[in-house]
Structure formats: structure tokens, C-alpha cells
Amino acid sequence: MEYVIETQDLTKVFGNFTAVDKLNIKIKQGEIFGFLGPNGAGKSTAIKMLTGILEPTAGGGKILGYDLRTDSERIKENIGYMSQKFSLYSDLTVLENLKFYAGIYNIPYKLRKKRIEELLSLAQLEGKEGLLVSHLSSGWKQRLALGCAIMARPSLLFLDEPTSGVSPTIRRLFFNIIQELSQAGTTILVTTHFMDEAERCHKIAFLKGGKLLADDTPARLKSQVLDGILVEVESPGINNIKKIEDLAYVKECTIHGALLHIVLANKGYISSLENDTGLKPVEITPSLEDVFLALSKGREEER
Ligand code: ADP
Ligand code: MG
């Protein structure tokens, strides 16, 4: 089995609305594969098909070697899934939740204590065993939900926006855990809206309107997406931005906080820009945000 996940034209139609449109992805063992895209892009719907929860309208695929259409029960038994609205029992304690899920996943009694200790340590929840879930902060709840999702040590894990509503520090910690799992061989498909998290994925798929617009490593996406070079200048104020946009050799111009990112056809135009504006352009490597801005924009113009 070369790929842990492999789909062919996977499609979901609700009524006359196509939520996922001919999705083709391949994911290798141990990869952290990021799903990015605006709300409504079809990320959760795609995940529900990949986990065997939702039947595809057309197309298909293999998950861990099992056919999506005929073997969905096998798939459900062999994966971990943390949905966007994960369910913990808020009137139970941390330990009671873990014990409950150990039961759900049929972890042999002999192994339960050890497994729960491992998960408490991995999720950095030691000392919190006796706390009611309703008393936990969102970051702790999220790590407990992850602990429950990987109770049975699945080799394939789906995490749907696991870090929304969590502080940046806790998000980083959570991604450290994801990386640890990946290094141990677990394949992880994770949806996120955060560029720092996208940077930490081995590969990224960008979805919009149900369509896959890009699928590559963060580095390759950054090197390929721009048709030209990217420079940065301190933002010269809104009126001057308009003038810069109107320069014939400026292909693109986007505001990033106090900075302006400008796409030029080639390096030769850096000095033209400097002469025409009096600004000091510095060539920079595109960020993933630049990539996704360009991708979204480019595709809209093509329509
Ligand atoms: P994302 O997770 O990227 O935000 P979703 O997969 O949740 O996107 O949704 C994609 C689109 O499909 C949305 O427009 C959503 O309203 C629609 N959709 C999702 N589930 C259903 C459903 N069960 N019935 C009808 N439309 C749905
Ligand atoms: Mg979603």
C-alpha cells in the first residue's frame, strides 16, 4: 500500500449544491497533511467521506487499503477522528472521560491503566485527572479530546479544526504533539486556518468552493505560485498605495499590517519601484498567506 489515503474524483452533492468537487489526493504514511480553505470550502465534508461517515455521491478512494464505498465499517474501526464539535462528557472528570473512551474502543482491561497514563502524559494533562471537564479551559479540553481520539493508537488520524478557539501558545503545544505522533509513524490529516500551522505540515491542500486549488509542500507552493518576485515596503498610506497599484510593472499589491507586499515581474523592476516611489523595496520569500491570497485571487479571475 503506497498511500494511506488515495481518492479518485471524490464528490459530494447536497441537493443541487456540490460541496466537494472531484477531489484527488494522495497521502503517504507518517505525513501531516493540512487541509486549508475558507469556511464552506468543503473540508469537513471531505473528511466525513474519508472517515466513512458520509457516502460519496460520485468517485471513491481507498483509506488504509479499504474501499471507501464498500468497507466504511473497517475504516471507522481503524482511524481516529476528532470532529469540529468533538464530544467530551462535561459532567465527567478527565479520567472518567478517558476510561469511557477506553471502553468504547475495547481496550483490553490489562492495558487500560497504562494507556491512559501514556495519554495523560502525551496531552500534558497529568495532575488534571480529577477535574470535571466543564471546569477545563478550551486548550485542555482540546488535548483531552485528542487523547480520546487516539485511545486505540490509530495509524491514521483526522483532526477537524482542532485548534480553533485556542491560544497561540496552546496551539503550538498541540502541534508539537501532532509532530510527535507523525514521527512515530501516524498519518495525520488536519484542517486549520492558521498559517503557522500550515507551515508545519508536510503537505498542504488548499480547497475553495469544493475544488482543490493546490496540493504540495509549503516550500514548493511558495516557490511556484508567484508569477514574478515579491518585495516588501513600509506602507506609504492609502493614497500612495493606489499610485503604486497603477504602475505598469506592479502585478499585485497587498497590505500586510504596516507593510505592503508587491509582486513585480522580475528583479529589474526593484530599482524602478525605488526611483518611482522613493520607497526602499526589499525582496522577500513569499509566506503561505501570500500564496493563498494569490491562489484565491487567480482562480476568481479565471472564472
Ligand atoms: P468547511 O468545513 O470547509 O467549512 P463544509 O464541508 O462544512 O465546509 O461545508 C461545505 C458546504 O457544504 C457548505 O456550503 C455547507 O453549508 C454545505 N453542507 C455541508 N453539509 C451539508 C448537508 N448535510 N446538507 C447540505 N449542505 C451541507
Ligand atoms: Mg469545517
PDB file of N, CA, C and O in Angstrom, residues 21-96:
ATOM      1  N   ASP A  21     -15.901  18.673  -4.994  1.00  0.00           N
ATOM      2  CA  ASP A  21     -15.982  18.519  -6.441  1.00  0.00           C
ATOM      3  C   ASP A  21     -14.741  17.799  -6.983  1.00  0.00           C
ATOM      4  O   ASP A  21     -13.675  18.381  -7.125  1.00  0.00           O
ATOM      5  N   LYS A  22     -14.863  16.510  -7.225  1.00  0.00           N
ATOM      6  CA  LYS A  22     -13.789  15.720  -7.839  1.00  0.00           C
ATOM      7  C   LYS A  22     -12.445  15.888  -7.131  1.00  0.00           C
ATOM      8  O   LYS A  22     -11.463  16.354  -7.711  1.00  0.00           O
ATOM      9  N   LEU A  23     -12.417  15.507  -5.887  1.00  0.00           N
ATOM     10  CA  LEU A  23     -11.199  15.642  -5.085  1.00  0.00           C
ATOM     11  C   LEU A  23     -10.258  14.465  -5.339  1.00  0.00           C
ATOM     12  O   LEU A  23     -10.641  13.304  -5.190  1.00  0.00           O
ATOM     13  N   ASN A  24      -9.025  14.797  -5.726  1.00  0.00           N
ATOM     14  CA  ASN A  24      -7.994  13.773  -5.916  1.00  0.00           C
ATOM     15  C   ASN A  24      -6.819  14.090  -4.998  1.00  0.00           C
ATOM     16  O   ASN A  24      -6.127  15.075  -5.210  1.00  0.00           O
ATOM     17  N   ILE A  25      -6.630  13.260  -3.980  1.00  0.00           N
ATOM     18  CA  ILE A  25      -5.475  13.462  -3.108  1.00  0.00           C
ATOM     19  C   ILE A  25      -4.808  12.122  -2.807  1.00  0.00           C
ATOM     20  O   ILE A  25      -5.447  11.069  -2.851  1.00  0.00           O
ATOM     21  N   LYS A  26      -3.507  12.211  -2.517  1.00  0.00           N
ATOM     22  CA  LYS A  26      -2.733  11.037  -2.129  1.00  0.00           C
ATOM     23  C   LYS A  26      -1.935  11.410  -0.897  1.00  0.00           C
ATOM     24  O   LYS A  26      -1.221  12.412  -0.907  1.00  0.00           O
ATOM     25  N   ILE A  27      -2.029  10.604   0.137  1.00  0.00           N
ATOM     26  CA  ILE A  27      -1.306  10.910   1.369  1.00  0.00           C
ATOM     27  C   ILE A  27      -0.498   9.691   1.800  1.00  0.00           C
ATOM     28  O   ILE A  27      -1.018   8.569   1.844  1.00  0.00           O
ATOM     29  N   LYS A  28       0.783   9.925   2.087  1.00  0.00           N
ATOM     30  CA  LYS A  28       1.683   8.829   2.468  1.00  0.00           C
ATOM     31  C   LYS A  28       1.709   8.634   3.977  1.00  0.00           C
ATOM     32  O   LYS A  28       1.426   9.555   4.735  1.00  0.00           O
ATOM     33  N   GLN A  29       2.152   7.458   4.360  1.00  0.00           N
ATOM     34  CA  GLN A  29       2.232   7.148   5.786  1.00  0.00           C
ATOM     35  C   GLN A  29       3.157   8.111   6.528  1.00  0.00           C
ATOM     36  O   GLN A  29       4.235   8.436   6.036  1.00  0.00           O
ATOM     37  N   GLY A  30       2.720   8.597   7.673  1.00  0.00           N
ATOM     38  CA  GLY A  30       3.537   9.468   8.505  1.00  0.00           C
ATOM     39  C   GLY A  30       3.454  10.935   8.136  1.00  0.00           C
ATOM     40  O   GLY A  30       4.031  11.777   8.820  1.00  0.00           O
ATOM     41  N   GLU A  31       2.726  11.237   7.062  1.00  0.00           N
ATOM     42  CA  GLU A  31       2.626  12.641   6.651  1.00  0.00           C
ATOM     43  C   GLU A  31       1.643  13.418   7.525  1.00  0.00           C
ATOM     44  O   GLU A  31       0.622  12.887   7.939  1.00  0.00           O
ATOM     45  N   ILE A  32       1.979  14.679   7.746  1.00  0.00           N
ATOM     46  CA  ILE A  32       0.993  15.624   8.285  1.00  0.00           C
ATOM     47  C   ILE A  32       0.467  16.374   7.075  1.00  0.00           C
ATOM     48  O   ILE A  32       1.217  17.084   6.407  1.00  0.00           O
ATOM     49  N   PHE A  33      -0.806  16.158   6.778  1.00  0.00           N
ATOM     50  CA  PHE A  33      -1.395  16.719   5.572  1.00  0.00           C
ATOM     51  C   PHE A  33      -2.407  17.776   5.997  1.00  0.00           C
ATOM     52  O   PHE A  33      -3.373  17.476   6.701  1.00  0.00           O
ATOM     53  N   GLY A  34      -2.179  19.009   5.610  1.00  0.00           N
ATOM     54  CA  GLY A  34      -3.045  20.112   6.045  1.00  0.00           C
ATOM     55  C   GLY A  34      -4.121  20.415   5.024  1.00  0.00           C
ATOM     56  O   GLY A  34      -3.841  20.511   3.831  1.00  0.00           O
ATOM     57  N   PHE A  35      -5.357  20.557   5.512  1.00  0.00           N
ATOM     58  CA  PHE A  35      -6.479  20.999   4.675  1.00  0.00           C
ATOM     59  C   PHE A  35      -6.714  22.462   4.987  1.00  0.00           C
ATOM     60  O   PHE A  35      -7.036  22.801   6.135  1.00  0.00           O
ATOM     61  N   LEU A  36      -6.564  23.316   3.998  1.00  0.00           N
ATOM     62  CA  LEU A  36      -6.819  24.737   4.212  1.00  0.00           C
ATOM     63  C   LEU A  36      -7.891  25.232   3.261  1.00  0.00           C
ATOM     64  O   LEU A  36      -8.092  24.650   2.195  1.00  0.00           O
ATOM     65  N   GLY A  37      -8.505  26.337   3.631  1.00  0.00           N
ATOM     66  CA  GLY A  37      -9.516  26.923   2.760  1.00  0.00           C
ATOM     67  C   GLY A  37     -10.559  27.648   3.578  1.00  0.00           C
ATOM     68  O   GLY A  37     -10.730  27.341   4.758  1.00  0.00           O
ATOM     69  N   PRO A  38     -11.270  28.590   2.953  1.00  0.00           N
ATOM     70  CA  PRO A  38     -12.252  29.375   3.693  1.00  0.00           C
ATOM     71  C   PRO A  38     -13.403  28.513   4.217  1.00  0.00           C
ATOM     72  O   PRO A  38     -13.547  27.362   3.795  1.00  0.00           O
ATOM     73  N   ASN A  39     -14.195  29.065   5.114  1.00  0.00           N
ATOM     74  CA  ASN A  39     -15.376  28.348   5.597  1.00  0.00           C
ATOM     75  C   ASN A  39     -16.273  28.007   4.421  1.00  0.00           C
ATOM     76  O   ASN A  39     -16.453  28.817   3.520  1.00  0.00           O
ATOM     77  N   GLY A  40     -16.802  26.802   4.426  1.00  0.00           N
ATOM     78  CA  GLY A  40     -17.686  26.383   3.342  1.00  0.00           C
ATOM     79  C   GLY A  40     -16.934  25.796   2.156  1.00  0.00           C
ATOM     80  O   GLY A  40     -17.539  25.440   1.151  1.00  0.00           O
ATOM     81  N   ALA A  41     -15.606  25.668   2.273  1.00  0.00           N
ATOM     82  CA  ALA A  41     -14.791  25.153   1.159  1.00  0.00           C
ATOM     83  C   ALA A  41     -15.038  23.665   0.896  1.00  0.00           C
ATOM     84  O   ALA A  41     -14.737  23.172  -0.185  1.00  0.00           O
ATOM     85  N   GLY A  42     -15.554  22.966   1.909  1.00  0.00           N
ATOM     86  CA  GLY A  42     -15.809  21.529   1.742  1.00  0.00           C
ATOM     87  C   GLY A  42     -14.857  20.645   2.529  1.00  0.00           C
ATOM     88  O   GLY A  42     -14.861  19.423   2.362  1.00  0.00           O
ATOM     89  N   LYS A  43     -14.073  21.253   3.422  1.00  0.00           N
ATOM     90  CA  LYS A  43     -13.075  20.489   4.175  1.00  0.00           C
ATOM     91  C   LYS A  43     -13.738  19.416   5.062  1.00  0.00           C
ATOM     92  O   LYS A  43     -13.360  18.246   5.006  1.00  0.00           O
ATOM     93  N   SER A  44     -14.701  19.847   5.865  1.00  0.00           N
ATOM     94  CA  SER A  44     -15.341  18.894   6.787  1.00  0.00           C
ATOM     95  C   SER A  44     -16.103  17.816   6.018  1.00  0.00           C
ATOM     96  O   SER A  44     -16.086  16.638   6.405  1.00  0.00           O
ATOM     97  N   THR A  45     -16.751  18.206   4.932  1.00  0.00           N
ATOM     98  CA  THR A  45     -17.489  17.231   4.120  1.00  0.00           C
ATOM     99  C   THR A  45     -16.519  16.200   3.541  1.00  0.00           C
ATOM    100  O   THR A  45     -16.792  14.996   3.552  1.00  0.00           O
ATOM    101  N   ALA A  46     -15.355  16.656   3.065  1.00  0.00           N
ATOM    102  CA  ALA A  46     -14.355  15.727   2.542  1.00  0.00           C
ATOM    103  C   ALA A  46     -13.915  14.766   3.640  1.00  0.00           C
ATOM    104  O   ALA A  46     -13.836  13.546   3.420  1.00  0.00           O
ATOM    105  N   ILE A  47     -13.661  15.297   4.829  1.00  0.00           N
ATOM    106  CA  ILE A  47     -13.222  14.442   5.935  1.00  0.00           C
ATOM    107  C   ILE A  47     -14.294  13.411   6.287  1.00  0.00           C
ATOM    108  O   ILE A  47     -13.994  12.243   6.518  1.00  0.00           O
ATOM    109  N   LYS A  48     -15.545  13.841   6.285  1.00  0.00           N
ATOM    110  CA  LYS A  48     -16.620  12.890   6.616  1.00  0.00           C
ATOM    111  C   LYS A  48     -16.679  11.762   5.588  1.00  0.00           C
ATOM    112  O   LYS A  48     -17.012  10.630   5.932  1.00  0.00           O
ATOM    113  N   MET A  49     -16.357  12.056   4.340  1.00  0.00           N
ATOM    114  CA  MET A  49     -16.310  10.964   3.343  1.00  0.00           C
ATOM    115  C   MET A  49     -15.088  10.077   3.575  1.00  0.00           C
ATOM    116  O   MET A  49     -15.177   8.850   3.490  1.00  0.00           O
ATOM    117  N   LEU A  50     -13.951  10.704   3.875  1.00  0.00           N
ATOM    118  CA  LEU A  50     -12.708   9.934   4.069  1.00  0.00           C
ATOM    119  C   LEU A  50     -12.769   9.041   5.301  1.00  0.00           C
ATOM    120  O   LEU A  50     -12.066   8.042   5.382  1.00  0.00           O
ATOM    121  N   THR A  51     -13.600   9.407   6.272  1.00  0.00           N
ATOM    122  CA  THR A  51     -13.706   8.611   7.501  1.00  0.00           C
ATOM    123  C   THR A  51     -14.813   7.562   7.403  1.00  0.00           C
ATOM    124  O   THR A  51     -15.074   6.846   8.365  1.00  0.00           O
ATOM    125  N   GLY A  52     -15.493   7.513   6.263  1.00  0.00           N
ATOM    126  CA  GLY A  52     -16.541   6.510   6.075  1.00  0.00           C
ATOM    127  C   GLY A  52     -17.862   6.889   6.721  1.00  0.00           C
ATOM    128  O   GLY A  52     -18.775   6.072   6.820  1.00  0.00           O
ATOM    129  N   ILE A  53     -17.986   8.138   7.157  1.00  0.00           N
ATOM    130  CA  ILE A  53     -19.217   8.578   7.826  1.00  0.00           C
ATOM    131  C   ILE A  53     -20.266   8.991   6.800  1.00  0.00           C
ATOM    132  O   ILE A  53     -21.457   8.752   6.968  1.00  0.00           O
ATOM    133  N   LEU A  54     -19.805   9.614   5.731  1.00  0.00           N
ATOM    134  CA  LEU A  54     -20.700  10.156   4.709  1.00  0.00           C
ATOM    135  C   LEU A  54     -20.403   9.453   3.382  1.00  0.00           C
ATOM    136  O   LEU A  54     -19.247   9.347   2.983  1.00  0.00           O
ATOM    137  N   GLU A  55     -21.471   8.996   2.746  1.00  0.00           N
ATOM    138  CA  GLU A  55     -21.277   8.283   1.471  1.00  0.00           C
ATOM    139  C   GLU A  55     -21.033   9.269   0.338  1.00  0.00           C
ATOM    140  O   GLU A  55     -21.754  10.253   0.212  1.00  0.00           O
ATOM    141  N   PRO A  56     -20.022   9.011  -0.496  1.00  0.00           N
ATOM    142  CA  PRO A  56     -19.782   9.918  -1.621  1.00  0.00           C
ATOM    143  C   PRO A  56     -20.931   9.850  -2.631  1.00  0.00           C
ATOM    144  O   PRO A  56     -21.568   8.809  -2.763  1.00  0.00           O
ATOM    145  N   THR A  57     -21.162  10.956  -3.327  1.00  0.00           N
ATOM    146  CA  THR A  57     -22.143  10.969  -4.410  1.00  0.00           C
ATOM    147  C   THR A  57     -21.526  10.344  -5.657  1.00  0.00           C
ATOM    148  O   THR A  57     -22.193   9.656  -6.422  1.00  0.00           O
ATOM    149  N   ALA A  58     -20.254  10.616  -5.864  1.00  0.00           N
ATOM    150  CA  ALA A  58     -19.530  10.047  -7.004  1.00  0.00           C
ATOM    151  C   ALA A  58     -18.057   9.932  -6.644  1.00  0.00           C
ATOM    152  O   ALA A  58     -17.595  10.527  -5.679  1.00  0.00           O
ATOM    153  N   GLY A  59     -17.340   9.161  -7.427  1.00  0.00           N
ATOM    154  CA  GLY A  59     -15.917   8.966  -7.160  1.00  0.00           C
ATOM    155  C   GLY A  59     -15.717   8.038  -5.979  1.00  0.00           C
ATOM    156  O   GLY A  59     -16.682   7.474  -5.452  1.00  0.00           O
ATOM    157  N   GLY A  60     -14.475   7.872  -5.563  1.00  0.00           N
ATOM    158  CA  GLY A  60     -14.225   6.974  -4.446  1.00  0.00           C
ATOM    159  C   GLY A  60     -12.797   7.073  -3.976  1.00  0.00           C
ATOM    160  O   GLY A  60     -12.113   8.070  -4.245  1.00  0.00           O
ATOM    161  N   GLY A  61     -12.365   6.031  -3.280  1.00  0.00           N
ATOM    162  CA  GLY A  61     -10.998   6.068  -2.802  1.00  0.00           C
ATOM    163  C   GLY A  61     -10.702   4.918  -1.872  1.00  0.00           C
ATOM    164  O   GLY A  61     -11.592   4.119  -1.538  1.00  0.00           O
ATOM    165  N   LYS A  62      -9.426   4.831  -1.496  1.00  0.00           N
ATOM    166  CA  LYS A  62      -9.009   3.815  -0.537  1.00  0.00           C
ATOM    167  C   LYS A  62      -8.389   4.486   0.671  1.00  0.00           C
ATOM    168  O   LYS A  62      -7.564   5.399   0.528  1.00  0.00           O
ATOM    169  N   ILE A  63      -8.794   4.026   1.841  1.00  0.00           N
ATOM    170  CA  ILE A  63      -8.275   4.535   3.101  1.00  0.00           C
ATOM    171  C   ILE A  63      -7.667   3.339   3.820  1.00  0.00           C
ATOM    172  O   ILE A  63      -8.385   2.359   4.069  1.00  0.00           O
ATOM    173  N   LEU A  64      -6.375   3.389   4.111  1.00  0.00           N
ATOM    174  CA  LEU A  64      -5.666   2.268   4.730  1.00  0.00           C
ATOM    175  C   LEU A  64      -5.888   0.975   3.935  1.00  0.00           C
ATOM    176  O   LEU A  64      -5.979  -0.106   4.508  1.00  0.00           O
ATOM    177  N   GLY A  65      -6.051   1.130   2.639  1.00  0.00           N
ATOM    178  CA  GLY A  65      -6.275  -0.040   1.784  1.00  0.00           C
ATOM    179  C   GLY A  65      -7.740  -0.470   1.686  1.00  0.00           C
ATOM    180  O   GLY A  65      -8.071  -1.339   0.894  1.00  0.00           O
ATOM    181  N   TYR A  66      -8.615   0.120   2.501  1.00  0.00           N
ATOM    182  CA  TYR A  66     -10.038  -0.250   2.471  1.00  0.00           C
ATOM    183  C   TYR A  66     -10.807   0.651   1.519  1.00  0.00           C
ATOM    184  O   TYR A  66     -10.586   1.863   1.487  1.00  0.00           O
ATOM    185  N   ASP A  67     -11.745   0.060   0.810  1.00  0.00           N
ATOM    186  CA  ASP A  67     -12.542   0.832  -0.135  1.00  0.00           C
ATOM    187  C   ASP A  67     -13.571   1.694   0.608  1.00  0.00           C
ATOM    188  O   ASP A  67     -14.317   1.207   1.458  1.00  0.00           O
ATOM    189  N   LEU A  68     -13.593   2.960   0.255  1.00  0.00           N
ATOM    190  CA  LEU A  68     -14.491   3.928   0.900  1.00  0.00           C
ATOM    191  C   LEU A  68     -15.952   3.532   0.784  1.00  0.00           C
ATOM    192  O   LEU A  68     -16.752   3.815   1.668  1.00  0.00           O
ATOM    193  N   ARG A  69     -16.306   2.939  -0.334  1.00  0.00           N
ATOM    194  CA  ARG A  69     -17.718   2.663  -0.586  1.00  0.00           C
ATOM    195  C   ARG A  69     -18.172   1.354   0.035  1.00  0.00           C
ATOM    196  O   ARG A  69     -19.293   1.254   0.507  1.00  0.00           O
ATOM    197  N   THR A  70     -17.288   0.352   0.038  1.00  0.00           N
ATOM    198  CA  THR A  70     -17.743  -0.971   0.469  1.00  0.00           C
ATOM    199  C   THR A  70     -17.221  -1.377   1.857  1.00  0.00           C
ATOM    200  O   THR A  70     -17.724  -2.314   2.449  1.00  0.00           O
ATOM    201  N   ASP A  71     -16.216  -0.653   2.345  1.00  0.00           N
ATOM    202  CA  ASP A  71     -15.566  -1.082   3.588  1.00  0.00           C
ATOM    203  C   ASP A  71     -15.576   0.011   4.656  1.00  0.00           C
ATOM    204  O   ASP A  71     -14.662   0.105   5.470  1.00  0.00           O
ATOM    205  N   SER A  72     -16.624   0.837   4.660  1.00  0.00           N
ATOM    206  CA  SER A  72     -16.599   2.006   5.560  1.00  0.00           C
ATOM    207  C   SER A  72     -16.544   1.590   7.037  1.00  0.00           C
ATOM    208  O   SER A  72     -15.975   2.296   7.857  1.00  0.00           O
ATOM    209  N   GLU A  73     -17.106   0.426   7.371  1.00  0.00           N
ATOM    210  CA  GLU A  73     -17.048  -0.009   8.780  1.00  0.00           C
ATOM    211  C   GLU A  73     -15.599  -0.289   9.196  1.00  0.00           C
ATOM    212  O   GLU A  73     -15.169   0.086  10.274  1.00  0.00           O
ATOM    213  N   ARG A  74     -14.848  -0.968   8.310  1.00  0.00           N
ATOM    214  CA  ARG A  74     -13.427  -1.242   8.580  1.00  0.00           C
ATOM    215  C   ARG A  74     -12.659   0.063   8.788  1.00  0.00           C
ATOM    216  O   ARG A  74     -11.828   0.181   9.676  1.00  0.00           O
ATOM    217  N   ILE A  75     -12.989   1.044   7.940  1.00  0.00           N
ATOM    218  CA  ILE A  75     -12.295   2.330   8.040  1.00  0.00           C
ATOM    219  C   ILE A  75     -12.559   2.954   9.395  1.00  0.00           C
ATOM    220  O   ILE A  75     -11.632   3.330  10.115  1.00  0.00           O
ATOM    221  N   LYS A  76     -13.826   3.012   9.783  1.00  0.00           N
ATOM    222  CA  LYS A  76     -14.189   3.631  11.074  1.00  0.00           C
ATOM    223  C   LYS A  76     -13.486   2.953  12.246  1.00  0.00           C
ATOM    224  O   LYS A  76     -13.109   3.597  13.207  1.00  0.00           O
ATOM    225  N   GLU A  77     -13.303   1.620  12.137  1.00  0.00           N
ATOM    226  CA  GLU A  77     -12.653   0.891  13.226  1.00  0.00           C
ATOM    227  C   GLU A  77     -11.164   1.200  13.336  1.00  0.00           C
ATOM    228  O   GLU A  77     -10.565   0.977  14.373  1.00  0.00           O
ATOM    229  N   ASN A  78     -10.584   1.660  12.241  1.00  0.00           N
ATOM    230  CA  ASN A  78      -9.122   1.761  12.215  1.00  0.00           C
ATOM    231  C   ASN A  78      -8.555   3.173  12.229  1.00  0.00           C
ATOM    232  O   ASN A  78      -7.349   3.358  12.108  1.00  0.00           O
ATOM    233  N   ILE A  79      -9.427   4.144  12.364  1.00  0.00           N
ATOM    234  CA  ILE A  79      -8.943   5.527  12.350  1.00  0.00           C
ATOM    235  C   ILE A  79      -9.268   6.231  13.676  1.00  0.00           C
ATOM    236  O   ILE A  79     -10.083   5.750  14.457  1.00  0.00           O
ATOM    237  N   GLY A  80      -8.639   7.364  13.884  1.00  0.00           N
ATOM    238  CA  GLY A  80      -9.024   8.259  14.967  1.00  0.00           C
ATOM    239  C   GLY A  80      -9.626   9.507  14.332  1.00  0.00           C
ATOM    240  O   GLY A  80      -9.166   9.932  13.268  1.00  0.00           O
ATOM    241  N   TYR A  81     -10.645  10.067  14.956  1.00  0.00           N
ATOM    242  CA  TYR A  81     -11.321  11.224  14.351  1.00  0.00           C
ATOM    243  C   TYR A  81     -11.712  12.197  15.449  1.00  0.00           C
ATOM    244  O   TYR A  81     -12.398  11.832  16.397  1.00  0.00           O
ATOM    245  N   MET A  82     -11.224  13.418  15.323  1.00  0.00           N
ATOM    246  CA  MET A  82     -11.640  14.472  16.252  1.00  0.00           C
ATOM    247  C   MET A  82     -12.411  15.471  15.404  1.00  0.00           C
ATOM    248  O   MET A  82     -11.827  16.181  14.592  1.00  0.00           O
ATOM    249  N   SER A  83     -13.734  15.467  15.563  1.00  0.00           N
ATOM    250  CA  SER A  83     -14.567  16.301  14.695  1.00  0.00           C
ATOM    251  C   SER A  83     -14.547  17.743  15.170  1.00  0.00           C
ATOM    252  O   SER A  83     -14.046  18.048  16.246  1.00  0.00           O
ATOM    253  N   GLN A  84     -15.103  18.612  14.325  1.00  0.00           N
ATOM    254  CA  GLN A  84     -15.092  20.042  14.638  1.00  0.00           C
ATOM    255  C   GLN A  84     -15.814  20.311  15.967  1.00  0.00           C
ATOM    256  O   GLN A  84     -15.443  21.189  16.719  1.00  0.00           O
ATOM    257  N   LYS A  85     -16.870  19.541  16.219  1.00  0.00           N
ATOM    258  CA  LYS A  85     -17.573  19.675  17.503  1.00  0.00           C
ATOM    259  C   LYS A  85     -17.361  18.378  18.274  1.00  0.00           C
ATOM    260  O   LYS A  85     -18.255  17.554  18.371  1.00  0.00           O
ATOM    261  N   PHE A  86     -16.130  18.195  18.798  1.00  0.00           N
ATOM    262  CA  PHE A  86     -15.828  16.929  19.447  1.00  0.00           C
ATOM    263  C   PHE A  86     -16.644  16.769  20.727  1.00  0.00           C
ATOM    264  O   PHE A  86     -16.993  17.743  21.376  1.00  0.00           O
ATOM    265  N   SER A  87     -16.933  15.512  21.053  1.00  0.00           N
ATOM    266  CA  SER A  87     -17.799  15.297  22.206  1.00  0.00           C
ATOM    267  C   SER A  87     -17.040  14.727  23.385  1.00  0.00           C
ATOM    268  O   SER A  87     -16.522  13.617  23.338  1.00  0.00           O
ATOM    269  N   LEU A  88     -16.978  15.517  24.424  1.00  0.00           N
ATOM    270  CA  LEU A  88     -16.481  15.056  25.712  1.00  0.00           C
ATOM    271  C   LEU A  88     -17.686  15.124  26.655  1.00  0.00           C
ATOM    272  O   LEU A  88     -18.635  15.855  26.398  1.00  0.00           O
ATOM    273  N   TYR A  89     -17.628  14.372  27.743  1.00  0.00           N
ATOM    274  CA  TYR A  89     -18.708  14.440  28.729  1.00  0.00           C
ATOM    275  C   TYR A  89     -18.330  15.468  29.781  1.00  0.00           C
ATOM    276  O   TYR A  89     -17.414  15.255  30.567  1.00  0.00           O
ATOM    277  N   SER A  90     -19.030  16.606  29.753  1.00  0.00           N
ATOM    278  CA  SER A  90     -18.582  17.725  30.584  1.00  0.00           C
ATOM    279  C   SER A  90     -18.891  17.509  32.062  1.00  0.00           C
ATOM    280  O   SER A  90     -18.291  18.140  32.915  1.00  0.00           O
ATOM    281  N   ASP A  91     -19.811  16.585  32.365  1.00  0.00           N
ATOM    282  CA  ASP A  91     -20.077  16.319  33.784  1.00  0.00           C
ATOM    283  C   ASP A  91     -19.271  15.130  34.304  1.00  0.00           C
ATOM    284  O   ASP A  91     -19.493  14.644  35.407  1.00  0.00           O
ATOM    285  N   LEU A  92     -18.331  14.655  33.484  1.00  0.00           N
ATOM    286  CA  LEU A  92     -17.389  13.635  33.952  1.00  0.00           C
ATOM    287  C   LEU A  92     -16.008  14.275  34.094  1.00  0.00           C
ATOM    288  O   LEU A  92     -15.726  15.310  33.487  1.00  0.00           O
ATOM    289  N   THR A  93     -15.147  13.608  34.865  1.00  0.00           N
ATOM    290  CA  THR A  93     -13.786  14.136  35.015  1.00  0.00           C
ATOM    291  C   THR A  93     -12.941  13.727  33.804  1.00  0.00           C
ATOM    292  O   THR A  93     -13.361  12.922  32.969  1.00  0.00           O
ATOM    293  N   VAL A  94     -11.734  14.281  33.769  1.00  0.00           N
ATOM    294  CA  VAL A  94     -10.770  13.938  32.722  1.00  0.00           C
ATOM    295  C   VAL A  94     -10.564  12.419  32.683  1.00  0.00           C
ATOM    296  O   VAL A  94     -10.686  11.776  31.633  1.00  0.00           O
ATOM    297  N   LEU A  95     -10.291  11.834  33.853  1.00  0.00           N
ATOM    298  CA  LEU A  95     -10.020  10.397  33.925  1.00  0.00           C
ATOM    299  C   LEU A  95     -11.248   9.583  33.519  1.00  0.00           C
ATOM    300  O   LEU A  95     -11.134   8.592  32.794  1.00  0.00           O
ATOM    301  N   GLU A  96     -12.426  10.035  33.964  1.00  0.00           N
ATOM    302  CA  GLU A  96     -13.650   9.299  33.616  1.00  0.00           C
ATOM    303  C   GLU A  96     -13.900   9.324  32.109  1.00  0.00           C
ATOM    304  O   GLU A  96     -14.351   8.335  31.525  1.00  0.00           O
TER     305      GLU A  96
END
